[in-house]
Amino acid sequence: MSDEAEHYRAKMQKRKAMQDRMVAENDREKGLLIVHTGNGKGKSTAAFGMALRSAGYGRRVAIIQFIKGAWDTGEQRAFRKFEEQIAFYPMGEGFTWDTQDKARDIAACQRAWKQAQDAMSDPEISLVILDEINIALRYKYLTCQDVLSGLAKRPTMQHVVATGRNAPADLIEAADLVTEMTLVKHPFHAGIKAQEGIEY
Amino acid sequence: MSDEAEHYRAKMQKRKAMQDRMVAENDREKGLLIVHTGNGKGKSTAAFGMALRSAGYGRRVAIIQFIKGAWDTGEQRAFRKFEEQIAFYPMGEGFTWDTQDKARDIAACQRAWKQAQDAMSDPEISLVILDEINIALRYKYLTCQDVLSGLAKRPTMQHVVATGRNAPADLIEAADLVTEMTLVKHPFHAGIKAQEGIEY
């Protein structure tokens, strides 16, 4: 082996030992509260990727959509392949500028929250996705206090993902894992429309 | 209708008109080069969510993994339900600190790039995911020039997602859509281990 290859190997052996030590020290398991926020793309899409991953292990997942709902999306069609495992509840009625009716938006969000509480009372469900719930919190269609208290009552090992822009500070404070999806560059600004399979 | 409800409706009607105008102005379609980078989570997971979405529409997808590979992950198991549509190529041999052999890592990346070029020459494939290719570029296992020239040759309507930390500036410059996943809070720092269905 050349000196350079030997040097590289020694460096990577050290790094491996450090990784192993970190993994050994992190031995707790618990249901995580995960937040995907920010103005970039991928908040819901990454949550759907987690649903897929959990379904791959034979686990059960509930997805409750607080805002979107009426559309027949690619993810919704794909989830039909996992109907024993992934329950998909499109409870929203569209964007606020589509419904133009605040009382109706609030009622839809509250029905969705009721559905979410049902999922969060079932220990057989290992992952609950509260899609766009951050928007419902932002518009005060739901109170952060009610949502945090509902989350606190869920089964110990159940993971929850809350998605949407402008996640409230109290939710971030309560979360175990928070990722901000940041917009760096978006094709809509270059005159390119939302495309099937990419945006929906 | 109350004054408040009427005011809300008028505001949302204006917003709806603005949205419709924006959608009408954005009428171009093209295959996008999408980059998911940053030190936060969700880069690969959101790409897998896009694979799912495309598969829901009956489209074909190729996923080439440049670094990870040997593991039997949840996503890999779930993709088996779409074997007619999603081709999954785990071409990596693990993290650099696992293989501890630079020449072997380079050879694995170059095999993966060959596989990627095959996928990018097939117009029937509407989405190609180059998972962790940014890492391969960062370590100079592949040159950015070769990758950009390969990307430029692909079918006009084919979308490509490149994932991984530290995406090179030239790749970001060439991209249509760039999202940075930013780490806000991570449970590993609180002594919690990587959990099935969440991290892998």
Short mmCIF file of C-alpha atoms in Angstrom, two decimals:
data_model
loop_
_atom_site.label_atom_id
_atom_site.label_comp_id
_atom_site.label_asym_id
_atom_site.label_seq_id
_atom_site.Cartn_x
_atom_site.Cartn_y
_atom_site.Cartn_z
CA MET A 1 0.00 0.00 0.00
CA SER A 2 1.35 3.47 -0.84
CA ASP A 3 2.15 5.98 1.94
CA GLU A 4 -0.78 8.12 0.83
CA ALA A 5 -3.24 5.22 0.93
CA GLU A 6 -1.87 4.19 4.34
CA HIS A 7 -2.25 7.75 5.65
CA TYR A 8 -5.83 7.90 4.33
CA ARG A 9 -6.68 4.59 5.92
CA ALA A 10 -5.28 5.68 9.32
CA LYS A 11 -7.32 8.91 9.15
CA MET A 12 -10.50 7.02 8.32
CA GLN A 13 -9.84 4.47 11.08
CA LYS A 14 -9.73 7.33 13.59
CA ARG A 15 -12.93 8.76 12.17
CA LYS A 16 -14.62 5.36 12.30
CA ALA A 17 -13.66 5.00 15.99
CA MET A 18 -15.18 8.42 16.71
CA GLN A 19 -18.38 7.52 14.85
CA ASP A 20 -18.65 4.22 16.71
CA ARG A 21 -18.19 5.98 20.05
CA MET A 22 -20.93 8.49 19.19
CA VAL A 23 -23.30 5.73 18.13
CA ALA A 24 -22.62 3.76 21.33
CA GLU A 25 -23.26 6.81 23.50
CA ASN A 26 -26.59 7.51 21.81
CA ASP A 27 -28.65 4.58 22.95
CA ARG A 28 -32.03 6.06 23.84
CA GLU A 29 -35.13 5.47 21.73
CA LYS A 30 -38.30 7.53 21.82
CA GLY A 31 -41.06 8.75 19.61
CA LEU A 32 -39.76 11.95 18.02
CA LEU A 33 -41.59 15.17 17.39
CA ILE A 34 -40.20 16.32 14.05
CA VAL A 35 -40.83 19.70 12.42
CA HIS A 36 -40.22 20.54 8.74
CA THR A 37 -40.52 24.27 8.22
CA GLY A 38 -39.07 27.09 6.08
CA ASN A 39 -40.04 28.63 2.75
CA GLY A 40 -38.23 26.04 0.62
CA LYS A 41 -39.52 22.88 -0.98
CA GLY A 42 -39.44 19.34 0.42
CA LYS A 43 -41.26 19.78 3.75
CA SER A 44 -44.22 17.53 2.89
CA THR A 45 -42.24 15.50 0.37
CA ALA A 46 -39.63 14.47 2.97
CA ALA A 47 -42.47 13.54 5.36
CA PHE A 48 -43.97 11.35 2.61
CA GLY A 49 -40.53 9.77 2.11
CA MET A 50 -40.55 8.89 5.82
CA ALA A 51 -44.01 7.33 5.44
CA LEU A 52 -42.59 5.17 2.65
CA ARG A 53 -39.60 4.20 4.77
CA SER A 54 -41.81 3.20 7.72
CA ALA A 55 -44.15 1.26 5.42
CA GLY A 56 -41.08 -0.57 4.09
CA TYR A 57 -40.52 -1.92 7.61
CA GLY A 58 -44.14 -3.05 7.84
CA ARG A 59 -45.16 -0.23 10.17
CA ARG A 60 -48.41 1.72 10.16
CA VAL A 61 -48.63 5.40 9.24
CA ALA A 62 -51.42 8.02 9.31
CA ILE A 63 -51.18 11.15 7.17
CA ILE A 64 -53.58 13.99 7.93
CA GLN A 65 -53.60 16.91 5.51
CA PHE A 66 -54.79 20.14 7.12
CA ILE A 67 -54.86 22.46 4.09
CA LYS A 68 -54.58 20.60 0.82
CA GLY A 69 -57.17 17.98 0.20
CA ALA A 70 -59.31 18.00 -2.87
CA TRP A 71 -56.52 17.27 -5.38
CA ASP A 72 -55.67 13.84 -6.69
CA THR A 73 -51.90 13.93 -6.26
CA GLY A 74 -49.13 11.52 -7.24
CA GLU A 75 -48.38 10.69 -3.61
CA GLN A 76 -52.03 9.90 -2.94
CA ARG A 77 -52.10 7.47 -5.88
CA ALA A 78 -48.82 5.87 -4.80
CA PHE A 79 -50.00 5.39 -1.20
CA ARG A 80 -52.83 3.18 -2.52
CA LYS A 81 -50.19 0.46 -2.93
CA PHE A 82 -49.83 0.50 0.86
CA GLU A 83 -53.47 0.61 1.87
CA GLU A 84 -52.97 -1.86 4.73
CA GLN A 85 -50.32 0.39 6.22
CA ILE A 86 -50.71 4.01 5.18
CA ALA A 87 -53.99 5.76 5.99
CA PHE A 88 -54.26 9.03 4.06
CA TYR A 89 -56.75 11.68 5.22
CA PRO A 90 -56.98 14.71 2.92
CA MET A 91 -59.06 16.86 5.30
CA GLY A 92 -58.35 20.33 3.93
CA GLU A 93 -60.40 22.10 1.33
CA GLY A 94 -57.69 23.99 -0.51
CA PHE A 95 -55.68 27.13 0.03
CA THR A 96 -57.22 30.07 1.90
CA TRP A 97 -57.41 31.99 -1.40
CA ASP A 98 -59.38 29.13 -2.98
CA THR A 99 -62.01 28.65 -0.29
CA GLN A 100 -62.31 32.42 0.52
CA ASP A 101 -64.29 31.42 3.58
CA LYS A 102 -62.55 31.59 6.94
CA ALA A 103 -65.30 29.86 8.95
CA ARG A 104 -65.19 26.92 6.56
CA ASP A 105 -61.35 26.76 6.73
CA ILE A 106 -61.49 26.70 10.53
CA ALA A 107 -64.12 23.95 10.57
CA ALA A 108 -62.02 21.86 8.13
CA CYS A 109 -58.90 22.29 10.30
CA GLN A 110 -60.79 21.26 13.39
CA ARG A 111 -62.10 18.11 11.71
CA ALA A 112 -58.52 17.35 10.69
CA TRP A 113 -57.30 17.85 14.26
CA LYS A 114 -59.98 15.44 15.51
CA GLN A 115 -58.71 12.86 12.99
CA ALA A 116 -55.13 13.51 14.12
CA GLN A 117 -56.11 12.91 17.75
CA ASP A 118 -57.66 9.58 16.77
CA ALA A 119 -54.39 8.55 15.08
CA MET A 120 -52.38 9.77 18.07
CA SER A 121 -54.40 7.59 20.43
CA ASP A 122 -53.54 4.39 18.52
CA PRO A 123 -50.22 2.84 19.63
CA GLU A 124 -50.26 0.59 16.54
CA ILE A 125 -49.58 3.65 14.41
CA SER A 126 -45.86 4.36 14.53
CA LEU A 127 -45.78 7.56 12.47
CA VAL A 128 -48.34 10.37 12.24
CA ILE A 129 -47.83 13.12 9.66
CA LEU A 130 -49.65 16.40 10.36
CA ASP A 131 -49.23 17.91 6.92
CA GLU A 132 -49.42 21.73 6.80
CA ILE A 133 -50.54 21.91 10.43
CA ASN A 134 -48.05 24.78 10.88
CA ILE A 135 -50.19 26.86 8.52
CA ALA A 136 -53.31 26.09 10.59
CA LEU A 137 -51.42 27.19 13.71
CA ARG A 138 -50.12 30.31 12.02
CA TYR A 139 -53.64 31.41 11.04
CA LYS A 140 -54.86 30.49 14.56
CA TYR A 141 -57.31 27.93 13.16
CA LEU A 142 -55.94 25.71 15.94
CA THR A 143 -54.25 26.84 19.15
CA CYS A 144 -50.65 25.82 19.79
CA GLN A 145 -51.64 24.93 23.36
CA ASP A 146 -54.26 22.37 22.21
CA VAL A 147 -51.85 20.85 19.72
CA LEU A 148 -48.96 20.58 22.22
CA SER A 149 -51.24 19.04 24.80
CA GLY A 150 -52.53 16.51 22.23
CA LEU A 151 -48.95 15.66 21.23
CA ALA A 152 -47.93 15.13 24.86
CA LYS A 153 -50.63 12.48 25.32
CA ARG A 154 -49.54 10.29 22.39
CA PRO A 155 -47.91 6.83 22.81
CA THR A 156 -44.24 7.07 23.92
CA MET A 157 -42.79 5.44 20.81
CA GLN A 158 -44.97 7.22 18.24
CA HIS A 159 -43.21 9.63 15.88
CA VAL A 160 -45.01 12.75 14.64
CA VAL A 161 -43.98 15.04 11.77
CA ALA A 162 -45.52 18.53 11.61
CA THR A 163 -44.98 20.33 8.29
CA GLY A 164 -45.55 23.82 6.93
CA ARG A 165 -43.99 27.27 6.81
CA ASN A 166 -43.76 29.48 9.87
CA ALA A 167 -43.78 26.79 12.55
CA PRO A 168 -44.59 28.56 15.83
CA ALA A 169 -41.75 28.99 18.35
CA ASP A 170 -43.51 26.86 20.98
CA LEU A 171 -43.74 23.92 18.60
CA ILE A 172 -40.04 24.25 17.70
CA GLU A 173 -39.20 24.43 21.38
CA ALA A 174 -41.13 21.17 22.03
CA ALA A 175 -39.65 19.34 19.01
CA ASP A 176 -36.79 16.81 19.01
CA LEU A 177 -35.75 17.32 15.40
CA VAL A 178 -36.27 20.50 13.39
CA THR A 179 -35.23 21.07 9.80
CA GLU A 180 -35.67 24.30 7.93
CA MET A 181 -36.06 23.91 4.18
CA THR A 182 -34.53 27.07 2.75
CA LEU A 183 -35.32 28.32 -0.74
CA VAL A 184 -32.10 28.96 -2.65
CA LYS A 185 -33.45 28.98 -6.21
CA HIS A 186 -36.93 28.28 -7.60
CA PRO A 187 -37.93 27.70 -11.25
CA PHE A 188 -41.28 29.45 -10.82
CA HIS A 189 -39.32 32.71 -10.89
CA ALA A 190 -37.94 31.69 -14.30
CA GLY A 191 -41.41 31.28 -15.84
CA ILE A 192 -41.60 27.50 -15.43
CA LYS A 193 -44.90 26.07 -14.27
CA ALA A 194 -45.59 23.52 -11.53
CA GLN A 195 -45.03 20.11 -13.09
CA GLU A 196 -46.66 16.73 -12.42
CA GLY A 197 -44.47 14.47 -10.31
CA ILE A 198 -42.39 17.40 -9.08
CA GLU A 199 -44.72 19.81 -7.31
CA TYR A 200 -47.76 17.56 -6.83
CA MET B 1 -72.39 37.48 5.82
CA SER B 2 -70.70 39.59 8.53
CA ASP B 3 -68.53 42.59 7.62
CA GLU B 4 -65.46 40.71 8.80
CA ALA B 5 -66.27 37.66 6.67
CA GLU B 6 -66.97 39.91 3.67
CA HIS B 7 -63.65 41.74 4.17
CA TYR B 8 -61.81 38.39 4.43
CA ARG B 9 -63.46 37.14 1.28
CA ALA B 10 -62.55 40.29 -0.67
CA LYS B 11 -58.92 39.98 0.47
CA MET B 12 -58.76 36.33 -0.57
CA GLN B 13 -60.40 37.08 -3.94
CA LYS B 14 -57.59 39.58 -4.64
CA ARG B 15 -55.01 37.03 -3.61
CA LYS B 16 -56.63 34.37 -5.79
CA ALA B 17 -56.53 36.72 -8.80
CA MET B 18 -52.82 37.32 -8.16
CA GLN B 19 -52.14 33.56 -7.87
CA ASP B 20 -54.05 32.86 -11.09
CA ARG B 21 -52.09 35.55 -12.93
CA MET B 22 -48.80 34.07 -11.71
CA VAL B 23 -49.84 30.56 -12.75
CA ALA B 24 -50.93 31.81 -16.21
CA GLU B 25 -47.62 33.60 -16.74
CA ASN B 26 -45.60 30.51 -15.84
CA ASP B 27 -46.37 28.23 -18.73
CA ARG B 28 -43.03 26.67 -19.65
CA GLU B 29 -42.26 23.02 -18.96
CA LYS B 30 -38.81 21.47 -18.89
CA GLY B 31 -36.84 18.79 -17.15
CA LEU B 32 -35.50 20.37 -13.97
CA LEU B 33 -32.11 20.00 -12.37
CA ILE B 34 -32.90 19.96 -8.67
CA VAL B 35 -30.35 20.11 -5.85
CA HIS B 36 -31.00 19.18 -2.21
CA THR B 37 -28.08 20.26 -0.08
CA GLY B 38 -27.32 21.55 3.44
CA ASN B 39 -26.41 19.87 6.72
CA GLY B 40 -30.02 19.17 7.77
CA LYS B 41 -32.11 16.09 7.24
CA GLY B 42 -34.54 15.33 4.43
CA LYS B 43 -32.29 15.69 1.37
CA SER B 44 -32.54 12.06 0.23
CA THR B 45 -35.91 11.53 1.91
CA ALA B 46 -37.54 14.34 -0.09
CA ALA B 47 -36.01 12.91 -3.28
CA PHE B 48 -37.55 9.52 -2.40
CA GLY B 49 -40.89 11.28 -1.84
CA MET B 50 -40.58 12.67 -5.38
CA ALA B 51 -39.90 9.15 -6.69
CA LEU B 52 -43.10 8.02 -5.02
CA ARG B 53 -45.04 10.93 -6.48
CA SER B 54 -43.77 10.21 -10.01
CA ALA B 55 -44.52 6.50 -9.62
CA GLY B 56 -48.06 7.48 -8.57
CA TYR B 57 -48.50 9.02 -12.02
CA GLY B 58 -47.22 5.86 -13.70
CA ARG B 59 -43.84 7.37 -14.57
CA ARG B 60 -40.45 5.65 -14.48
CA VAL B 61 -37.72 6.59 -12.01
CA ALA B 62 -34.07 5.57 -11.55
CA ILE B 63 -32.35 6.02 -8.20
CA ILE B 64 -28.57 5.73 -8.11
CA GLN B 65 -26.93 5.78 -4.69
CA PHE B 66 -23.32 6.97 -4.82
CA ILE B 67 -22.27 6.45 -1.21
CA LYS B 68 -24.72 4.33 0.74
CA GLY B 69 -25.44 0.96 -0.66
CA ALA B 70 -24.97 -2.15 1.39
CA TRP B 71 -27.80 -1.49 3.86
CA ASP B 72 -31.29 -2.90 3.56
CA THR B 73 -33.29 0.25 4.22
CA GLY B 74 -37.00 0.92 4.60
CA GLU B 75 -37.13 2.89 1.35
CA GLN B 76 -35.44 0.05 -0.51
CA ARG B 77 -38.05 -2.41 0.77
CA ALA B 78 -40.91 -0.04 -0.05
CA PHE B 79 -39.65 0.56 -3.61
CA ARG B 80 -40.08 -3.18 -4.27
CA LYS B 81 -43.81 -2.46 -4.55
CA PHE B 82 -43.00 -0.36 -7.63
CA GLU B 83 -40.55 -2.67 -9.36
CA GLU B 84 -42.02 -1.94 -12.79
CA GLN B 85 -41.41 1.76 -12.29
CA ILE B 86 -38.66 2.47 -9.81
CA ALA B 87 -35.20 1.05 -10.51
CA PHE B 88 -33.01 1.29 -7.41
CA TYR B 89 -29.23 1.02 -7.76
CA PRO B 90 -27.34 1.01 -4.45
CA MET B 91 -23.87 1.44 -5.96
CA GLY B 92 -21.97 2.79 -2.96
CA GLU B 93 -20.04 0.72 -0.48
CA GLY B 94 -20.65 2.75 2.67
CA PHE B 95 -19.24 5.86 4.24
CA THR B 96 -15.59 6.78 3.67
CA TRP B 97 -14.85 5.89 7.29
CA ASP B 98 -16.32 2.41 6.77
CA THR B 99 -14.47 1.45 3.60
CA GLN B 100 -11.20 3.17 4.63
CA ASP B 101 -10.01 2.70 1.06
CA LYS B 102 -10.01 5.71 -1.24
CA ALA B 103 -9.26 3.82 -4.46
CA ARG B 104 -12.21 1.52 -3.81
CA ASP B 105 -14.50 4.50 -3.07
CA ILE B 106 -13.48 6.18 -6.31
CA ALA B 107 -14.08 3.01 -8.33
CA ALA B 108 -17.55 2.60 -6.74
CA CYS B 109 -18.47 6.22 -7.57
CA GLN B 110 -17.36 5.80 -11.13
CA ARG B 111 -19.46 2.68 -11.55
CA ALA B 112 -22.40 4.65 -10.11
CA TRP B 113 -21.79 7.48 -12.57
CA LYS B 114 -21.79 4.99 -15.44
CA GLN B 115 -25.16 3.69 -14.23
CA ALA B 116 -26.43 7.28 -13.96
CA GLN B 117 -25.38 8.00 -17.53
CA ASP B 118 -27.33 4.94 -18.71
CA ALA B 119 -30.45 6.24 -16.93
CA MET B 120 -29.89 9.74 -18.33
CA SER B 121 -29.80 8.38 -21.87
CA ASP B 122 -33.26 6.80 -21.57
CA PRO B 123 -36.09 9.25 -22.37
CA GLU B 124 -38.62 6.80 -20.87
CA ILE B 125 -37.19 7.60 -17.43
CA SER B 126 -38.76 10.81 -16.23
CA LEU B 127 -36.87 11.23 -12.95
CA VAL B 128 -33.27 10.32 -12.09
CA ILE B 129 -32.10 10.63 -8.49
CA LEU B 130 -28.34 10.93 -7.99
CA ASP B 131 -28.31 10.25 -4.27
CA GLU B 132 -25.28 11.64 -2.40
CA ILE B 133 -23.53 12.58 -5.65
CA ASN B 134 -22.65 15.93 -4.04
CA ILE B 135 -20.41 14.01 -1.61
CA ALA B 136 -18.67 12.27 -4.52
CA LEU B 137 -18.11 15.68 -6.14
CA ARG B 138 -16.87 17.19 -2.90
CA TYR B 139 -14.24 14.45 -2.47
CA LYS B 140 -13.34 14.80 -6.18
CA TYR B 141 -14.26 11.17 -6.86
CA LEU B 142 -16.05 12.63 -9.90
CA THR B 143 -15.33 15.93 -11.61
CA CYS B 144 -18.04 18.58 -11.71
CA GLN B 145 -17.22 19.15 -15.38
CA ASP B 146 -17.98 15.52 -16.31
CA VAL B 147 -21.20 15.56 -14.32
CA LEU B 148 -22.42 18.85 -15.80
CA SER B 149 -21.63 17.70 -19.29
CA GLY B 150 -23.52 14.42 -18.66
CA LEU B 151 -26.50 16.37 -17.30
CA ALA B 152 -26.55 18.66 -20.33
CA LYS B 153 -26.92 15.67 -22.67
CA ARG B 154 -30.02 14.21 -20.99
CA PRO B 155 -33.53 14.22 -22.55
CA THR B 156 -35.17 17.68 -22.41
CA MET B 157 -38.07 16.64 -20.19
CA GLN B 158 -36.11 14.47 -17.76
CA HIS B 159 -35.86 15.71 -14.17
CA VAL B 160 -32.74 15.04 -12.11
CA VAL B 161 -32.30 15.42 -8.35
CA ALA B 162 -28.76 15.61 -6.94
CA THR B 163 -28.53 15.20 -3.16
CA GLY B 164 -25.88 15.59 -0.49
CA ARG B 165 -24.11 18.18 1.64
CA ASN B 166 -21.74 20.73 0.18
CA ALA B 167 -23.12 20.86 -3.36
CA PRO B 168 -20.43 22.53 -5.49
CA ALA B 169 -21.08 26.11 -6.66
CA ASP B 170 -21.03 25.12 -10.34
CA LEU B 171 -23.80 22.57 -9.78
CA ILE B 172 -25.92 25.14 -7.92
CA GLU B 173 -25.32 27.62 -10.72
CA ALA B 174 -26.55 25.08 -13.30
CA ALA B 175 -29.59 24.02 -11.24
CA ASP B 176 -33.21 25.16 -11.70
CA LEU B 177 -34.36 24.45 -8.16
CA VAL B 178 -32.12 24.43 -5.10
CA THR B 179 -33.21 23.76 -1.55
CA GLU B 180 -30.93 23.88 1.45
CA MET B 181 -31.99 21.64 4.31
CA THR B 182 -30.79 23.46 7.42
CA LEU B 183 -30.28 21.72 10.73
CA VAL B 184 -32.13 23.55 13.48
CA LYS B 185 -32.26 20.85 16.14
CA HIS B 186 -31.15 17.20 16.09
CA PRO B 187 -31.99 14.44 18.61
CA PHE B 188 -28.57 12.79 18.23
CA HIS B 189 -27.22 15.62 20.34
CA ALA B 190 -29.70 14.64 23.07
CA GLY B 191 -28.40 11.05 23.26
CA ILE B 192 -31.11 9.53 21.06
CA LYS B 193 -30.02 6.93 18.55
CA ALA B 194 -30.87 6.65 14.85
CA GLN B 195 -34.24 4.89 14.68
CA GLU B 196 -35.73 2.55 12.08
CA GLY B 197 -38.20 4.30 9.80
CA ILE B 198 -36.81 7.70 10.72
CA GLU B 199 -33.14 7.77 9.77
CA TYR B 200 -33.00 4.71 7.50
#
